[in-house]
mmCIF file of N, CA, C and O in Angstrom:
data_model
loop_
_atom_site.group_PDB
_atom_site.id
_atom_site.type_symbol
_atom_site.label_atom_id
_atom_site.label_comp_id
_atom_site.label_asym_id
_atom_site.label_seq_id
_atom_site.Cartn_x
_atom_site.Cartn_y
_atom_site.Cartn_z
ATOM 1 N N MET A 277 0.843 -1.170 0.000
ATOM 2 C CA MET A 277 0.000 0.000 0.000
ATOM 3 C C MET A 277 0.896 1.243 0.000
ATOM 4 O O MET A 277 1.831 1.340 0.777
ATOM 5 N N SER A 278 0.577 2.169 -0.876
ATOM 6 C CA SER A 278 1.411 3.361 -1.001
ATOM 7 C C SER A 278 1.161 4.324 0.151
ATOM 8 O O SER A 278 0.179 4.229 0.881
ATOM 9 N N ALA A 279 2.069 5.274 0.289
ATOM 10 C CA ALA A 279 1.945 6.284 1.338
ATOM 11 C C ALA A 279 0.669 7.097 1.147
ATOM 12 O O ALA A 279 -0.009 7.430 2.117
ATOM 13 N N ILE A 280 0.341 7.387 -0.108
ATOM 14 C CA ILE A 280 -0.877 8.157 -0.378
ATOM 15 C C ILE A 280 -2.106 7.366 0.051
ATOM 16 O O ILE A 280 -3.014 7.914 0.681
ATOM 17 N N GLU A 281 -2.147 6.091 -0.261
ATOM 18 C CA GLU A 281 -3.295 5.262 0.128
ATOM 19 C C GLU A 281 -3.431 5.177 1.638
ATOM 20 O O GLU A 281 -4.536 5.241 2.183
ATOM 21 N N ARG A 282 -2.285 5.047 2.344
ATOM 22 C CA ARG A 282 -2.329 4.993 3.811
ATOM 23 C C ARG A 282 -2.849 6.300 4.383
ATOM 24 O O ARG A 282 -3.672 6.307 5.305
ATOM 25 N N LEU A 283 -2.384 7.413 3.836
ATOM 26 C CA LEU A 283 -2.856 8.718 4.304
ATOM 27 C C LEU A 283 -4.342 8.904 4.009
ATOM 28 O O LEU A 283 -5.082 9.438 4.836
ATOM 29 N N LYS A 284 -4.770 8.462 2.837
ATOM 30 C CA LYS A 284 -6.194 8.568 2.499
ATOM 31 C C LYS A 284 -7.042 7.762 3.471
ATOM 32 O O LYS A 284 -8.101 8.207 3.905
ATOM 33 N N GLU A 285 -6.579 6.564 3.835
ATOM 34 C CA GLU A 285 -7.299 5.742 4.803
ATOM 35 C C GLU A 285 -7.375 6.443 6.159
ATOM 36 O O GLU A 285 -8.420 6.464 6.800
ATOM 37 N N LYS A 286 -6.243 7.019 6.593
ATOM 38 C CA LYS A 286 -6.222 7.739 7.863
ATOM 39 C C LYS A 286 -7.186 8.913 7.838
ATOM 40 O O LYS A 286 -7.894 9.171 8.808
ATOM 41 N N ILE A 287 -7.208 9.624 6.724
ATOM 42 C CA ILE A 287 -8.104 10.771 6.610
ATOM 43 C C ILE A 287 -9.557 10.318 6.677
ATOM 44 O O ILE A 287 -10.387 10.969 7.318
ATOM 45 N N GLU A 288 -9.875 9.211 6.037
ATOM 46 C CA GLU A 288 -11.249 8.707 6.087
ATOM 47 C C GLU A 288 -11.654 8.362 7.521
ATOM 48 O O GLU A 288 -12.769 8.641 7.950
ATOM 49 N N VAL A 289 -10.740 7.752 8.274
ATOM 50 C CA VAL A 289 -11.016 7.427 9.675
ATOM 51 C C VAL A 289 -11.222 8.714 10.476
ATOM 52 O O VAL A 289 -12.161 8.835 11.266
ATOM 53 N N ILE A 290 -10.347 9.691 10.235
ATOM 54 C CA ILE A 290 -10.453 10.964 10.951
ATOM 55 C C ILE A 290 -11.764 11.649 10.596
ATOM 56 O O ILE A 290 -12.462 12.157 11.478
ATOM 57 N N ARG A 291 -12.117 11.657 9.329
ATOM 58 C CA ARG A 291 -13.376 12.287 8.910
ATOM 59 C C ARG A 291 -14.571 11.579 9.527
ATOM 60 O O ARG A 291 -15.535 12.218 9.945
ATOM 61 N N SER A 292 -14.512 10.269 9.593
ATOM 62 C CA SER A 292 -15.592 9.506 10.215
ATOM 63 C C SER A 292 -15.718 9.875 11.693
ATOM 64 O O SER A 292 -16.825 10.094 12.200
ATOM 65 N N ASN A 293 -14.582 9.946 12.379
ATOM 66 C CA ASN A 293 -14.582 10.350 13.786
ATOM 67 C C ASN A 293 -15.107 11.770 13.945
ATOM 68 O O ASN A 293 -15.842 12.077 14.883
ATOM 69 N N TYR A 294 -14.731 12.631 13.017
ATOM 70 C CA TYR A 294 -15.172 14.024 13.030
ATOM 71 C C TYR A 294 -16.695 14.093 12.891
ATOM 72 O O TYR A 294 -17.371 14.786 13.649
ATOM 73 N N GLN A 295 -17.237 13.333 11.945
ATOM 74 C CA GLN A 295 -18.684 13.326 11.737
ATOM 75 C C GLN A 295 -19.412 12.764 12.956
ATOM 76 O O GLN A 295 -20.449 13.277 13.358
ATOM 77 N N ALA A 296 -18.850 11.722 13.556
ATOM 78 C CA ALA A 296 -19.454 11.153 14.762
ATOM 79 C C ALA A 296 -19.448 12.167 15.901
ATOM 80 O O ALA A 296 -20.435 12.305 16.634
ATOM 81 N N ALA A 297 -18.340 12.888 16.041
ATOM 82 C CA ALA A 297 -18.257 13.906 17.093
ATOM 83 C C ALA A 297 -19.243 15.035 16.827
ATOM 84 O O ALA A 297 -19.886 15.531 17.756
ATOM 85 N N GLN A 298 -19.379 15.429 15.567
ATOM 86 C CA GLN A 298 -20.337 16.475 15.221
ATOM 87 C C GLN A 298 -21.759 16.037 15.562
ATOM 88 O O GLN A 298 -22.545 16.808 16.104
ATOM 89 N N THR A 299 -22.088 14.792 15.263
ATOM 90 C CA THR A 299 -23.410 14.253 15.578
ATOM 91 C C THR A 299 -23.632 14.240 17.082
ATOM 92 O O THR A 299 -24.708 14.608 17.569
ATOM 93 N N GLU A 300 -22.608 13.845 17.819
ATOM 94 C CA GLU A 300 -22.719 13.818 19.275
ATOM 95 C C GLU A 300 -22.894 15.231 19.836
ATOM 96 O O GLU A 300 -23.662 15.441 20.774
ATOM 97 N N ILE A 301 -22.224 16.190 19.243
ATOM 98 C CA ILE A 301 -22.385 17.586 19.672
ATOM 99 C C ILE A 301 -23.823 18.037 19.446
ATOM 100 O O ILE A 301 -24.435 18.667 20.318
ATOM 101 N N GLU A 302 -24.377 17.704 18.294
ATOM 102 C CA GLU A 302 -25.762 18.073 18.007
ATOM 103 C C GLU A 302 -26.708 17.439 19.023
ATOM 104 O O GLU A 302 -27.640 18.086 19.508
ATOM 105 N N THR A 303 -26.448 16.181 19.365
ATOM 106 C CA THR A 303 -27.267 15.492 20.362
ATOM 107 C C THR A 303 -27.146 16.169 21.722
ATOM 108 O O THR A 303 -28.156 16.394 22.410
ATOM 109 N N LEU A 304 -25.912 16.500 22.108
ATOM 110 C CA LEU A 304 -25.697 17.159 23.392
ATOM 111 C C LEU A 304 -26.370 18.530 23.430
ATOM 112 O O LEU A 304 -26.960 18.909 24.447
ATOM 113 N N ARG A 305 -26.306 19.251 22.331
ATOM 114 C CA ARG A 305 -26.965 20.561 22.277
ATOM 115 C C ARG A 305 -28.472 20.407 22.414
ATOM 116 O O ARG A 305 -29.133 21.210 23.076
ATOM 117 N N ALA A 306 -29.023 19.396 21.766
ATOM 118 C CA ALA A 306 -30.464 19.146 21.879
ATOM 119 C C ALA A 306 -30.831 18.783 23.318
ATOM 120 O O ALA A 306 -31.829 19.264 23.856
ATOM 121 N N GLU A 307 -30.005 17.938 23.941
ATOM 122 C CA GLU A 307 -30.249 17.570 25.338
ATOM 123 C C GLU A 307 -30.157 18.800 26.231
ATOM 124 O O GLU A 307 -30.954 18.967 27.160
ATOM 125 N N LEU A 308 -29.187 19.657 25.949
ATOM 126 C CA LEU A 308 -29.007 20.872 26.732
ATOM 127 C C LEU A 308 -30.229 21.779 26.600
ATOM 128 O O LEU A 308 -30.702 22.346 27.582
ATOM 129 N N ALA A 309 -30.756 21.868 25.387
ATOM 130 C CA ALA A 309 -31.926 22.704 25.150
ATOM 131 C C ALA A 309 -33.159 22.163 25.867
ATOM 132 O O ALA A 309 -34.022 22.921 26.291
ATOM 133 N N HIS A 310 -33.235 20.850 26.035
ATOM 134 C CA HIS A 310 -34.395 20.223 26.666
ATOM 135 C C HIS A 310 -34.125 19.783 28.104
ATOM 136 O O HIS A 310 -34.951 19.105 28.706
ATOM 137 N N ALA A 311 -32.970 20.149 28.615
ATOM 138 C CA ALA A 311 -32.592 19.709 29.958
ATOM 139 C C ALA A 311 -33.529 20.311 31.002
ATOM 140 O O ALA A 311 -34.080 21.395 30.820
ATOM 141 N N GLY A 312 -33.650 19.603 32.074
ATOM 142 C CA GLY A 312 -34.462 20.093 33.183
ATOM 143 C C GLY A 312 -33.791 21.280 33.843
ATOM 144 O O GLY A 312 -32.763 21.778 33.385
ATOM 145 N N SER A 313 -34.346 21.729 34.894
ATOM 146 C CA SER A 313 -33.823 22.923 35.554
ATOM 147 C C SER A 313 -32.678 22.609 36.507
ATOM 148 O O SER A 313 -32.194 23.491 37.199
ATOM 149 N N SER A 314 -32.235 21.377 36.531
ATOM 150 C CA SER A 314 -31.143 20.988 37.409
ATOM 151 C C SER A 314 -29.837 21.618 36.930
ATOM 152 O O SER A 314 -29.382 21.377 35.818
ATOM 153 N N ASN A 315 -29.240 22.435 37.782
ATOM 154 C CA ASN A 315 -27.969 23.068 37.426
ATOM 155 C C ASN A 315 -26.878 22.033 37.191
ATOM 156 O O ASN A 315 -26.037 22.201 36.313
ATOM 157 N N GLU A 316 -26.886 20.968 37.987
ATOM 158 C CA GLU A 316 -25.876 19.922 37.819
ATOM 159 C C GLU A 316 -25.992 19.288 36.440
ATOM 160 O O GLU A 316 -24.986 19.039 35.765
ATOM 161 N N GLU A 317 -27.210 19.012 36.030
ATOM 162 C CA GLU A 317 -27.444 18.394 34.720
ATOM 163 C C GLU A 317 -26.992 19.340 33.605
ATOM 164 O O GLU A 317 -26.314 18.923 32.656
ATOM 165 N N LEU A 318 -27.336 20.601 33.720
ATOM 166 C CA LEU A 318 -26.932 21.585 32.716
ATOM 167 C C LEU A 318 -25.416 21.730 32.666
ATOM 168 O O LEU A 318 -24.822 21.772 31.581
ATOM 169 N N GLU A 319 -24.778 21.791 33.809
ATOM 170 C CA GLU A 319 -23.324 21.925 33.853
ATOM 171 C C GLU A 319 -22.634 20.707 33.258
ATOM 172 O O GLU A 319 -21.638 20.836 32.547
ATOM 173 N N ALA A 320 -23.162 19.524 33.555
ATOM 174 C CA ALA A 320 -22.576 18.298 33.007
ATOM 175 C C ALA A 320 -22.688 18.289 31.483
ATOM 176 O O ALA A 320 -21.723 17.945 30.783
ATOM 177 N N LEU A 321 -23.848 18.674 30.962
ATOM 178 C CA LEU A 321 -24.024 18.719 29.516
ATOM 179 C C LEU A 321 -23.124 19.774 28.880
ATOM 180 O O LEU A 321 -22.552 19.554 27.810
ATOM 181 N N GLN A 322 -22.967 20.904 29.550
ATOM 182 C CA GLN A 322 -22.087 21.945 29.025
ATOM 183 C C GLN A 322 -20.634 21.476 28.987
ATOM 184 O O GLN A 322 -19.906 21.762 28.033
ATOM 185 N N ARG A 323 -20.214 20.725 30.013
ATOM 186 C CA ARG A 323 -18.844 20.181 30.032
ATOM 187 C C ARG A 323 -18.660 19.177 28.899
ATOM 188 O O ARG A 323 -17.637 19.184 28.197
ATOM 189 N N GLN A 324 -19.651 18.300 28.714
ATOM 190 C CA GLN A 324 -19.563 17.316 27.636
ATOM 191 C C GLN A 324 -19.487 18.011 26.282
ATOM 192 O O GLN A 324 -18.710 17.616 25.403
ATOM 193 N N LEU A 325 -20.290 19.041 26.117
ATOM 194 C CA LEU A 325 -20.302 19.784 24.869
ATOM 195 C C LEU A 325 -18.954 20.459 24.621
ATOM 196 O O LEU A 325 -18.417 20.418 23.507
ATOM 197 N N ALA A 326 -18.382 21.041 25.647
ATOM 198 C CA ALA A 326 -17.075 21.692 25.517
ATOM 199 C C ALA A 326 -15.995 20.682 25.125
ATOM 200 O O ALA A 326 -15.144 20.958 24.269
ATOM 201 N N LEU A 327 -16.046 19.498 25.738
ATOM 202 C CA LEU A 327 -15.071 18.451 25.394
ATOM 203 C C LEU A 327 -15.219 18.012 23.943
ATOM 204 O O LEU A 327 -14.227 17.823 23.229
ATOM 205 N N LYS A 328 -16.448 17.836 23.503
ATOM 206 C CA LYS A 328 -16.685 17.428 22.113
ATOM 207 C C LYS A 328 -16.234 18.518 21.149
ATOM 208 O O LYS A 328 -15.673 18.228 20.094
ATOM 209 N N ASP A 329 -16.481 19.771 21.501
ATOM 210 C CA ASP A 329 -16.011 20.872 20.661
ATOM 211 C C ASP A 329 -14.493 20.819 20.513
ATOM 212 O O ASP A 329 -13.956 21.037 19.422
ATOM 213 N N GLU A 330 -13.793 20.523 21.603
ATOM 214 C CA GLU A 330 -12.335 20.408 21.555
ATOM 215 C C GLU A 330 -11.910 19.239 20.671
ATOM 216 O O GLU A 330 -10.954 19.354 19.894
ATOM 217 N N GLN A 331 -12.621 18.119 20.787
ATOM 218 C CA GLN A 331 -12.298 16.957 19.961
ATOM 219 C C GLN A 331 -12.495 17.267 18.480
ATOM 220 O O GLN A 331 -11.676 16.892 17.642
ATOM 221 N N VAL A 332 -13.585 17.955 18.165
ATOM 222 C CA VAL A 332 -13.861 18.310 16.773
ATOM 223 C C VAL A 332 -12.770 19.230 16.238
ATOM 224 O O VAL A 332 -12.291 19.054 15.116
ATOM 225 N N ALA A 333 -12.357 20.194 17.027
ATOM 226 C CA ALA A 333 -11.289 21.105 16.601
ATOM 227 C C ALA A 333 -9.998 20.335 16.348
ATOM 228 O O ALA A 333 -9.300 20.577 15.351
ATOM 229 N N ALA A 334 -9.670 19.399 17.226
ATOM 230 C CA ALA A 334 -8.457 18.595 17.050
ATOM 231 C C ALA A 334 -8.557 17.735 15.790
ATOM 232 O O ALA A 334 -7.584 17.620 15.027
ATOM 233 N N LEU A 335 -9.714 17.147 15.554
ATOM 234 C CA LEU A 335 -9.902 16.330 14.348
ATOM 235 C C LEU A 335 -9.824 17.192 13.090
ATOM 236 O O LEU A 335 -9.243 16.780 12.088
ATOM 237 N N ARG A 336 -10.389 18.386 13.145
ATOM 238 C CA ARG A 336 -10.319 19.298 12.006
ATOM 239 C C ARG A 336 -8.859 19.636 11.695
ATOM 240 O O ARG A 336 -8.446 19.636 10.540
ATOM 241 N N ASN A 337 -8.072 19.888 12.738
ATOM 242 C CA ASN A 337 -6.648 20.176 12.544
ATOM 243 C C ASN A 337 -5.923 18.973 11.956
ATOM 244 O O ASN A 337 -5.051 19.122 11.092
ATOM 245 N N GLU A 338 -6.264 17.795 12.432
ATOM 246 C CA GLU A 338 -5.619 16.578 11.927
ATOM 247 C C GLU A 338 -5.954 16.359 10.453
ATOM 248 O O GLU A 338 -5.092 15.979 9.656
ATOM 249 N N ILE A 339 -7.203 16.623 10.071
ATOM 250 C CA ILE A 339 -7.596 16.500 8.664
ATOM 251 C C ILE A 339 -6.780 17.465 7.814
ATOM 252 O O ILE A 339 -6.265 17.100 6.755
ATOM 253 N N THR A 340 -6.646 18.686 8.283
ATOM 254 C CA THR A 340 -5.873 19.693 7.552
ATOM 255 C C THR A 340 -4.421 19.248 7.390
ATOM 256 O O THR A 340 -3.837 19.368 6.302
ATOM 257 N N GLU A 341 -3.830 18.715 8.471
ATOM 258 C CA GLU A 341 -2.446 18.239 8.405
ATOM 259 C C GLU A 341 -2.302 17.109 7.388
ATOM 260 O O GLU A 341 -1.351 17.092 6.593
ATOM 261 N N LYS A 342 -3.220 16.157 7.402
ATOM 262 C CA LYS A 342 -3.140 15.023 6.476
ATOM 263 C C LYS A 342 -3.357 15.482 5.049
ATOM 264 O O LYS A 342 -2.701 14.992 4.124
ATOM 265 N N ASP A 343 -4.279 16.422 4.835
ATOM 266 C CA ASP A 343 -4.472 16.963 3.488
ATOM 267 C C ASP A 343 -3.193 17.620 2.988
ATOM 268 O O ASP A 343 -2.815 17.460 1.823
ATOM 269 N N THR A 344 -2.504 18.334 3.867
ATOM 270 C CA THR A 344 -1.246 18.977 3.510
ATOM 271 C C THR A 344 -0.199 17.928 3.153
ATOM 272 O O THR A 344 0.554 18.088 2.176
ATOM 273 N N GLU A 345 -0.134 16.846 3.934
ATOM 274 C CA GLU A 345 0.811 15.765 3.640
ATOM 275 C C GLU A 345 0.530 15.150 2.272
ATOM 276 O O GLU A 345 1.453 14.888 1.500
ATOM 277 N N ILE A 346 -0.746 14.921 1.984
ATOM 278 C CA ILE A 346 -1.113 14.327 0.693
ATOM 279 C C ILE A 346 -0.734 15.259 -0.443
ATOM 280 O O ILE A 346 -0.189 14.828 -1.458
ATOM 281 N N GLU A 347 -1.005 16.547 -0.287
ATOM 282 C CA GLU A 347 -0.648 17.514 -1.323
ATOM 283 C C GLU A 347 0.859 17.528 -1.569
ATOM 284 O O GLU A 347 1.308 17.613 -2.712
ATOM 285 N N ALA A 348 1.639 17.421 -0.498
ATOM 286 C CA ALA A 348 3.098 17.398 -0.643
ATOM 287 C C ALA A 348 3.552 16.143 -1.386
ATOM 288 O O ALA A 348 4.436 16.198 -2.248
ATOM 289 N N ILE A 349 2.951 15.017 -1.053
ATOM 290 C CA ILE A 349 3.307 13.762 -1.730
ATOM 291 C C ILE A 349 2.926 13.833 -3.202
ATOM 292 O O ILE A 349 3.698 13.431 -4.073
ATOM 293 N N ILE A 350 1.743 14.345 -3.482
ATOM 294 C CA ILE A 350 1.300 14.466 -4.882
ATOM 295 C C ILE A 350 2.245 15.380 -5.658
ATOM 296 O O ILE A 350 2.642 15.065 -6.787
ATOM 297 N N ALA A 351 2.620 16.496 -5.043
ATOM 298 C CA ALA A 351 3.556 17.426 -5.709
ATOM 299 C C ALA A 351 4.888 16.732 -5.985
ATOM 300 O O ALA A 351 5.474 16.907 -7.063
ATOM 301 N N LYS A 352 5.359 15.942 -5.031
ATOM 302 C CA LYS A 352 6.630 15.230 -5.207
ATOM 303 C C LYS A 352 6.510 14.211 -6.345
ATOM 304 O O LYS A 352 7.413 14.093 -7.181
ATOM 305 N N VAL A 353 5.401 13.474 -6.367
ATOM 306 C CA VAL A 353 5.192 12.468 -7.416
ATOM 307 C C VAL A 353 5.117 13.168 -8.775
ATOM 308 O O VAL A 353 5.714 12.692 -9.750
ATOM 309 N N GLU A 354 4.398 14.279 -8.834
ATOM 310 C CA GLU A 354 4.295 15.002 -10.108
ATOM 311 C C GLU A 354 5.665 15.490 -10.569
ATOM 312 O O GLU A 354 5.976 15.449 -11.770
ATOM 313 N N THR A 355 6.494 15.930 -9.624
ATOM 314 C CA THR A 355 7.839 16.375 -9.969
ATOM 315 C C THR A 355 8.673 15.211 -10.490
ATOM 316 O O THR A 355 9.413 15.349 -11.466
ATOM 317 N N LEU A 356 8.544 14.069 -9.858
ATOM 318 C CA LEU A 356 9.298 12.892 -10.288
ATOM 319 C C LEU A 356 8.840 12.394 -11.656
ATOM 320 O O LEU A 356 9.646 11.866 -12.426
ATOM 321 N N LEU A 357 7.559 12.554 -11.949
ATOM 322 C CA LEU A 357 7.021 12.094 -13.219
ATOM 323 C C LEU A 357 7.274 13.071 -14.370
ATOM 324 O O LEU A 357 7.173 12.697 -15.525
ATOM 325 N N ALA A 358 7.607 14.306 -14.007
ATOM 326 C CA ALA A 358 7.814 15.343 -15.045
ATOM 327 C C ALA A 358 9.096 15.116 -15.812
ATOM 328 O O ALA A 358 9.983 14.460 -15.495
#
């Protein structure tokens, strides 16, 4: 398996994780909107939401890094083929 194929696989996994985290954030936001008046419950949901937001940001950064790696590899291959 080539380096490009391995990176593409990693990106697909990261994107899948990113989409799952986004879905979980939407669920947490919905729960937060419908949460009871318990401050503890609201605070717990807010903490979970903040953690998921951080995870999504990290995954977004990882996707960007992998895209950059792929672009560099493609540029190198194109140079070698020229």
